[in-house]
Amino acid sequence: MFAEGDNMFRIGQSIDIHQLVEGRDLYIGGVKIDHDKGLLGHSDADVLLHAIIESIIGALGLGDIGKHFPDTDPQYKGISSMVLLEHCYQLMDKEGYEINNLDSIIMCEAPKMAPHIQKMRENVASKLHCDISQINIKATRGEKLGFRQTRRNGSSSGCIIKEKRSIEMAKVRTRFAPSPTGYMHIGNLRTALYEYLIAKHDHGDFILRIEDTDAERTSQAYIDNIFDSLKALGLNWDEGPDVGGPYGPYTQSERFDIYPKYVQMLLDKGFAYECYCTPEELEAEKKEAAENKKPYVYTKKCLNLTDEEKAKLKAEGRKPAIRFNIAKAQKAFHETSMLTFEDMVKGELHVDTNLLGDFVIMKSNGTPTYNFAVVIDDMLMKISHVIRGEDHISNTFKQILIFEALGAEVPKFGHLGMILAPDRSKLSKRHGATAVSEFVEKGYLTDALINFVALLGWSPSDGQEIKTVDEIAQDFRINEISSSNSIFEYDKLNWMNSHYIKMLSIPELKERLKPYLTKYDLNELTDAQYTRMVEITYEPLTLLSDITDAVPYFFGQDVEFDEKAKETLDTEVSQDVLKTFMEQAQDWEWTEENLHEKLEAFRAYYKEKGVKPKVTMWAIRAAVTGRICGADMTAILAIIGKEKTFRRVKAAMKQTV
């Protein structure tokens, strides 16, 4: 262990040896190698990866490979060591370290390793989430050490890992960049939340950027809703339209003077060209492709226009759009037409860029397209991590090429699966609320909503689901997010919200419940009475809005009787109970303590007459509240008061048959 500047470094080393036997496949460095023998072991026995894993675990001071992946555990039987290496990375990441450099030696007589080493490096780099330049693998014949073909194969590895503290954490910058064409929905919230958590986990910056280039569908009401929703949820941004920052403006429509410079840069480098095609001509191309049952790809007919041809088209009144030259960019930065990137959620993703087609980056009216503007904004705002829905994957490939063509650093991308309804269909209004503001209006606590949404694809390392946003941020790892779709379980959200309601103090509850009690005159109650009403009614609440239907009998002179109350009151026993209650209660002291004592005696009196205590109380409750279930009856009577109680009991006696 040693320090350099603000960084702490750790060194680890290891040697792994496995016997070569017949009847086993040979895996080294995650590559299946054609050979008549394979390595003997509980897993796939990949000596190279085992040595690497052991060196990392050793550098962390966390024992050895057998401690974390014991050969007695059936779950590791035959497992790929690539999986174990990914687990090792997660362990290293959780401890706050990353690979600085790794150097490994494969010791074997045969087969030859040289043809496979590059692929091994790629495999290791992908699982350790580092650049391939940080991984060195070499091979040597081990005859002097006895590593003969018929006997065994070995590997040695040494690594240096560094603490991610200063360099990495300082540059973490995430952004939530919604298009204000609708109210902020649950999918938006999860994206914003995960971006926020990534930033806060590494003490980075969370930026709010409004992408309002779709002028026809953009509304100020939607913009306001985004701001209000994020503020209500406590997801405060470090930079944004309202708070400013060093890379503003943070509203895309206010940045239109920025984009032409970078369009020209791409034109000058040959990574973009003018396109004079009319909408009618493009539509004809699409129609022809459809008729031939082929996917539409722009024909590039404007790619090699001469200056004379351009002048002629301009004379016709045509204004050019600007298209990105995908083939040239791909050829400039990649060996083949295949473009690959490591998604933080989905893993390795790739596409044949021949299928993408040259896309428009600037419309003929001078408006930048999404795929271009978002790259320029992310580049200039120094965004390091981008989280969004999987529907953006196709856009990501295009954006990576633009980043590369501009010589800019490509952010890390992560794409989230869909949020589905309990019936596995697309979440929509028919399943319930979808807009964040709707959930808040219904009485979902923002803490509960945040907690629940965080779990839509992510699980806490300690298994504890109830966590504050700060606790979630401390535990959150983007690489631990499931790549699968998530199910929006309303029942679970309701349970969680009920839990959070119970965690509120009574003074907090009193204030939180007032917006849902506007149909009642709270001036009818003293503060002490209101406090007591909240104390006896809040526990069953699932939503704050449930209080509206839980307390109507505390207000007004009279009550409405539900069907069960009417059935209860329409009996001789209930009428007798009410008659006797009116006679005995005249002299009662109307305090909660005394009422409790008197009602206990009253129940006992009727129990001696063969009436069950609950039947006795059903009669009084039905008369006073209009229902047979509810809060503590003693407290209800004390809050309502003697006069109102007697008025309602008399009314109940009159209205029965």
PDB file of C-alpha atoms in Angstrom, residues 279-444:
ATOM      1  CA  PRO A 279     -39.359  15.902 -47.701  1.00  0.00           C
ATOM      2  CA  GLU A 280     -41.144  14.553 -50.786  1.00  0.00           C
ATOM      3  CA  GLU A 281     -37.972  12.973 -52.155  1.00  0.00           C
ATOM      4  CA  LEU A 282     -37.166  11.368 -48.824  1.00  0.00           C
ATOM      5  CA  GLU A 283     -40.701  10.055 -48.494  1.00  0.00           C
ATOM      6  CA  ALA A 284     -40.400   8.497 -51.951  1.00  0.00           C
ATOM      7  CA  GLU A 285     -37.189   6.733 -50.853  1.00  0.00           C
ATOM      8  CA  LYS A 286     -38.916   5.387 -47.753  1.00  0.00           C
ATOM      9  CA  LYS A 287     -41.878   4.200 -49.806  1.00  0.00           C
ATOM     10  CA  GLU A 288     -39.587   2.391 -52.240  1.00  0.00           C
ATOM     11  CA  ALA A 289     -37.768   0.659 -49.380  1.00  0.00           C
ATOM     12  CA  ALA A 290     -41.091  -0.408 -47.870  1.00  0.00           C
ATOM     13  CA  GLU A 291     -42.273  -1.794 -51.199  1.00  0.00           C
ATOM     14  CA  ASN A 292     -39.076  -3.812 -51.477  1.00  0.00           C
ATOM     15  CA  LYS A 293     -39.529  -4.935 -47.849  1.00  0.00           C
ATOM     16  CA  LYS A 294     -36.181  -3.459 -46.830  1.00  0.00           C
ATOM     17  CA  PRO A 295     -35.364  -1.233 -43.844  1.00  0.00           C
ATOM     18  CA  TYR A 296     -34.964   2.369 -44.923  1.00  0.00           C
ATOM     19  CA  VAL A 297     -31.451   3.789 -44.949  1.00  0.00           C
ATOM     20  CA  TYR A 298     -30.708   7.160 -46.501  1.00  0.00           C
ATOM     21  CA  THR A 299     -29.184   6.667 -49.964  1.00  0.00           C
ATOM     22  CA  LYS A 300     -26.406   9.272 -49.467  1.00  0.00           C
ATOM     23  CA  LYS A 301     -27.340  10.859 -52.797  1.00  0.00           C
ATOM     24  CA  CYS A 302     -26.128  14.260 -51.526  1.00  0.00           C
ATOM     25  CA  LEU A 303     -22.810  13.022 -50.137  1.00  0.00           C
ATOM     26  CA  ASN A 304     -20.676  13.846 -53.155  1.00  0.00           C
ATOM     27  CA  LEU A 305     -22.468  16.817 -54.655  1.00  0.00           C
ATOM     28  CA  THR A 306     -20.198  19.212 -56.543  1.00  0.00           C
ATOM     29  CA  ASP A 307     -20.150  22.921 -55.828  1.00  0.00           C
ATOM     30  CA  GLU A 308     -21.935  23.454 -59.137  1.00  0.00           C
ATOM     31  CA  GLU A 309     -24.698  21.014 -58.204  1.00  0.00           C
ATOM     32  CA  LYS A 310     -25.101  22.653 -54.797  1.00  0.00           C
ATOM     33  CA  ALA A 311     -25.355  26.096 -56.391  1.00  0.00           C
ATOM     34  CA  LYS A 312     -28.041  24.858 -58.725  1.00  0.00           C
ATOM     35  CA  LEU A 313     -30.077  23.377 -55.872  1.00  0.00           C
ATOM     36  CA  LYS A 314     -29.737  26.583 -53.887  1.00  0.00           C
ATOM     37  CA  ALA A 315     -30.945  28.534 -56.888  1.00  0.00           C
ATOM     38  CA  GLU A 316     -34.104  26.418 -56.757  1.00  0.00           C
ATOM     39  CA  GLY A 317     -34.681  27.814 -53.272  1.00  0.00           C
ATOM     40  CA  ARG A 318     -33.576  24.718 -51.433  1.00  0.00           C
ATOM     41  CA  LYS A 319     -31.961  25.138 -48.019  1.00  0.00           C
ATOM     42  CA  PRO A 320     -29.707  22.265 -46.967  1.00  0.00           C
ATOM     43  CA  ALA A 321     -30.020  20.139 -43.875  1.00  0.00           C
ATOM     44  CA  ILE A 322     -26.764  18.781 -42.461  1.00  0.00           C
ATOM     45  CA  ARG A 323     -26.235  15.017 -42.270  1.00  0.00           C
ATOM     46  CA  PHE A 324     -23.638  13.085 -40.285  1.00  0.00           C
ATOM     47  CA  ASN A 325     -21.322  10.884 -42.329  1.00  0.00           C
ATOM     48  CA  ILE A 326     -21.491   7.659 -40.343  1.00  0.00           C
ATOM     49  CA  ALA A 327     -19.227   5.584 -42.586  1.00  0.00           C
ATOM     50  CA  LYS A 328     -16.382   8.095 -42.449  1.00  0.00           C
ATOM     51  CA  ALA A 329     -16.618   8.476 -38.660  1.00  0.00           C
ATOM     52  CA  GLN A 330     -16.779   4.724 -38.134  1.00  0.00           C
ATOM     53  CA  LYS A 331     -13.786   4.122 -40.394  1.00  0.00           C
ATOM     54  CA  ALA A 332     -11.801   6.874 -38.688  1.00  0.00           C
ATOM     55  CA  PHE A 333     -12.167   5.451 -35.191  1.00  0.00           C
ATOM     56  CA  HIS A 334     -12.957   1.748 -35.577  1.00  0.00           C
ATOM     57  CA  GLU A 335     -11.448  -1.157 -37.474  1.00  0.00           C
ATOM     58  CA  THR A 336     -14.751  -2.572 -38.729  1.00  0.00           C
ATOM     59  CA  SER A 337     -18.313  -1.372 -39.267  1.00  0.00           C
ATOM     60  CA  MET A 338     -19.245  -2.833 -35.885  1.00  0.00           C
ATOM     61  CA  LEU A 339     -19.605  -0.234 -33.121  1.00  0.00           C
ATOM     62  CA  THR A 340     -19.443  -1.556 -29.551  1.00  0.00           C
ATOM     63  CA  PHE A 341     -19.744   0.063 -26.149  1.00  0.00           C
ATOM     64  CA  GLU A 342     -19.984  -1.200 -22.572  1.00  0.00           C
ATOM     65  CA  ASP A 343     -23.342  -0.235 -21.155  1.00  0.00           C
ATOM     66  CA  MET A 344     -23.337   0.254 -17.367  1.00  0.00           C
ATOM     67  CA  VAL A 345     -26.603  -1.700 -17.103  1.00  0.00           C
ATOM     68  CA  LYS A 346     -26.930  -3.875 -20.196  1.00  0.00           C
ATOM     69  CA  GLY A 347     -23.299  -4.882 -20.592  1.00  0.00           C
ATOM     70  CA  GLU A 348     -21.713  -4.991 -24.031  1.00  0.00           C
ATOM     71  CA  LEU A 349     -23.918  -3.601 -26.813  1.00  0.00           C
ATOM     72  CA  HIS A 350     -23.052  -3.403 -30.502  1.00  0.00           C
ATOM     73  CA  VAL A 351     -24.502  -2.452 -33.864  1.00  0.00           C
ATOM     74  CA  ASP A 352     -23.464  -2.652 -37.499  1.00  0.00           C
ATOM     75  CA  THR A 353     -23.238   1.039 -38.401  1.00  0.00           C
ATOM     76  CA  ASN A 354     -24.084   0.209 -42.007  1.00  0.00           C
ATOM     77  CA  LEU A 355     -27.641  -0.200 -40.762  1.00  0.00           C
ATOM     78  CA  LEU A 356     -27.882   3.226 -39.141  1.00  0.00           C
ATOM     79  CA  GLY A 357     -27.917   5.529 -42.144  1.00  0.00           C
ATOM     80  CA  ASP A 358     -26.577   9.083 -42.290  1.00  0.00           C
ATOM     81  CA  PHE A 359     -28.853  11.061 -39.993  1.00  0.00           C
ATOM     82  CA  VAL A 360     -29.681  14.763 -39.898  1.00  0.00           C
ATOM     83  CA  ILE A 361     -27.870  16.779 -37.219  1.00  0.00           C
ATOM     84  CA  MET A 362     -29.116  20.218 -38.281  1.00  0.00           C
ATOM     85  CA  LYS A 363     -32.460  20.863 -39.965  1.00  0.00           C
ATOM     86  CA  SER A 364     -32.732  23.161 -42.961  1.00  0.00           C
ATOM     87  CA  ASN A 365     -34.278  25.822 -40.706  1.00  0.00           C
ATOM     88  CA  GLY A 366     -31.157  25.871 -38.515  1.00  0.00           C
ATOM     89  CA  THR A 367     -32.660  23.857 -35.648  1.00  0.00           C
ATOM     90  CA  PRO A 368     -30.366  21.156 -34.231  1.00  0.00           C
ATOM     91  CA  THR A 369     -31.748  17.657 -33.928  1.00  0.00           C
ATOM     92  CA  TYR A 370     -31.844  15.846 -30.612  1.00  0.00           C
ATOM     93  CA  ASN A 371     -28.940  13.491 -31.339  1.00  0.00           C
ATOM     94  CA  PHE A 372     -26.655  16.403 -32.159  1.00  0.00           C
ATOM     95  CA  ALA A 373     -27.718  18.964 -29.560  1.00  0.00           C
ATOM     96  CA  VAL A 374     -27.549  16.470 -26.710  1.00  0.00           C
ATOM     97  CA  VAL A 375     -23.950  15.557 -27.613  1.00  0.00           C
ATOM     98  CA  ILE A 376     -22.831  19.192 -27.721  1.00  0.00           C
ATOM     99  CA  ASP A 377     -24.571  19.931 -24.434  1.00  0.00           C
ATOM    100  CA  ASP A 378     -23.151  16.853 -22.696  1.00  0.00           C
ATOM    101  CA  MET A 379     -19.693  17.618 -24.058  1.00  0.00           C
ATOM    102  CA  LEU A 380     -19.670  21.270 -23.000  1.00  0.00           C
ATOM    103  CA  MET A 381     -21.244  20.523 -19.626  1.00  0.00           C
ATOM    104  CA  LYS A 382     -18.644  17.790 -19.006  1.00  0.00           C
ATOM    105  CA  ILE A 383     -21.240  15.112 -18.335  1.00  0.00           C
ATOM    106  CA  SER A 384     -19.561  11.888 -17.221  1.00  0.00           C
ATOM    107  CA  HIS A 385     -22.535   9.511 -16.797  1.00  0.00           C
ATOM    108  CA  VAL A 386     -25.801   9.294 -18.710  1.00  0.00           C
ATOM    109  CA  ILE A 387     -28.716   7.178 -17.493  1.00  0.00           C
ATOM    110  CA  ARG A 388     -31.871   6.822 -19.597  1.00  0.00           C
ATOM    111  CA  GLY A 389     -34.411   4.335 -20.929  1.00  0.00           C
ATOM    112  CA  GLU A 390     -33.466   1.477 -23.232  1.00  0.00           C
ATOM    113  CA  ASP A 391     -35.457   3.131 -26.021  1.00  0.00           C
ATOM    114  CA  HIS A 392     -32.445   5.442 -26.390  1.00  0.00           C
ATOM    115  CA  ILE A 393     -29.936   2.670 -27.196  1.00  0.00           C
ATOM    116  CA  SER A 394     -30.137   3.277 -30.947  1.00  0.00           C
ATOM    117  CA  ASN A 395     -29.509   6.987 -30.299  1.00  0.00           C
ATOM    118  CA  THR A 396     -26.482   6.192 -28.171  1.00  0.00           C
ATOM    119  CA  PHE A 397     -24.588   4.592 -31.054  1.00  0.00           C
ATOM    120  CA  LYS A 398     -25.119   7.715 -33.153  1.00  0.00           C
ATOM    121  CA  GLN A 399     -24.095   9.994 -30.306  1.00  0.00           C
ATOM    122  CA  ILE A 400     -20.910   8.049 -29.604  1.00  0.00           C
ATOM    123  CA  LEU A 401     -19.802   8.601 -33.199  1.00  0.00           C
ATOM    124  CA  ILE A 402     -20.447  12.351 -32.903  1.00  0.00           C
ATOM    125  CA  PHE A 403     -18.455  12.484 -29.641  1.00  0.00           C
ATOM    126  CA  GLU A 404     -15.559  10.718 -31.361  1.00  0.00           C
ATOM    127  CA  ALA A 405     -15.746  12.914 -34.461  1.00  0.00           C
ATOM    128  CA  LEU A 406     -15.481  16.007 -32.245  1.00  0.00           C
ATOM    129  CA  GLY A 407     -12.568  14.520 -30.310  1.00  0.00           C
ATOM    130  CA  ALA A 408     -14.580  14.603 -27.092  1.00  0.00           C
ATOM    131  CA  GLU A 409     -14.597  12.136 -24.220  1.00  0.00           C
ATOM    132  CA  VAL A 410     -17.561   9.769 -24.447  1.00  0.00           C
ATOM    133  CA  PRO A 411     -19.662   9.597 -21.258  1.00  0.00           C
ATOM    134  CA  LYS A 412     -20.521   6.309 -19.622  1.00  0.00           C
ATOM    135  CA  PHE A 413     -23.989   5.218 -20.709  1.00  0.00           C
ATOM    136  CA  GLY A 414     -26.530   3.108 -18.860  1.00  0.00           C
ATOM    137  CA  HIS A 415     -29.925   2.130 -20.264  1.00  0.00           C
ATOM    138  CA  LEU A 416     -32.793   1.097 -18.031  1.00  0.00           C
ATOM    139  CA  GLY A 417     -35.432  -1.507 -18.780  1.00  0.00           C
ATOM    140  CA  MET A 418     -39.097  -0.549 -19.005  1.00  0.00           C
ATOM    141  CA  ILE A 419     -41.378  -0.070 -16.025  1.00  0.00           C
ATOM    142  CA  LEU A 420     -44.356  -2.369 -16.534  1.00  0.00           C
ATOM    143  CA  ALA A 421     -47.746  -2.587 -14.881  1.00  0.00           C
ATOM    144  CA  PRO A 422     -48.555  -5.584 -12.643  1.00  0.00           C
ATOM    145  CA  ASP A 423     -50.152  -7.300 -15.661  1.00  0.00           C
ATOM    146  CA  ARG A 424     -46.816  -6.927 -17.558  1.00  0.00           C
ATOM    147  CA  SER A 425     -48.307  -4.415 -19.973  1.00  0.00           C
ATOM    148  CA  LYS A 426     -46.983  -0.906 -20.497  1.00  0.00           C
ATOM    149  CA  LEU A 427     -47.689   1.246 -17.449  1.00  0.00           C
ATOM    150  CA  SER A 428     -50.492   3.682 -18.262  1.00  0.00           C
ATOM    151  CA  LYS A 429     -53.260   5.725 -16.677  1.00  0.00           C
ATOM    152  CA  ARG A 430     -55.636   2.783 -16.779  1.00  0.00           C
ATOM    153  CA  HIS A 431     -53.505   1.167 -14.076  1.00  0.00           C
ATOM    154  CA  GLY A 432     -53.607   4.262 -11.850  1.00  0.00           C
ATOM    155  CA  ALA A 433     -51.551   7.400 -11.433  1.00  0.00           C
ATOM    156  CA  THR A 434     -48.427   7.718 -13.596  1.00  0.00           C
ATOM    157  CA  ALA A 435     -47.467  11.388 -13.207  1.00  0.00           C
ATOM    158  CA  VAL A 436     -45.363  12.191 -10.148  1.00  0.00           C
ATOM    159  CA  SER A 437     -47.642  15.105  -9.257  1.00  0.00           C
ATOM    160  CA  GLU A 438     -50.650  12.744  -9.302  1.00  0.00           C
ATOM    161  CA  PHE A 439     -49.002  10.457  -6.775  1.00  0.00           C
ATOM    162  CA  VAL A 440     -48.222  13.401  -4.509  1.00  0.00           C
ATOM    163  CA  GLU A 441     -51.754  14.762  -4.827  1.00  0.00           C
ATOM    164  CA  LYS A 442     -53.192  11.363  -3.904  1.00  0.00           C
ATOM    165  CA  GLY A 443     -51.253  11.434  -0.661  1.00  0.00           C
ATOM    166  CA  TYR A 444     -48.130   9.434  -1.347  1.00  0.00           C
TER     167      TYR A 444
END
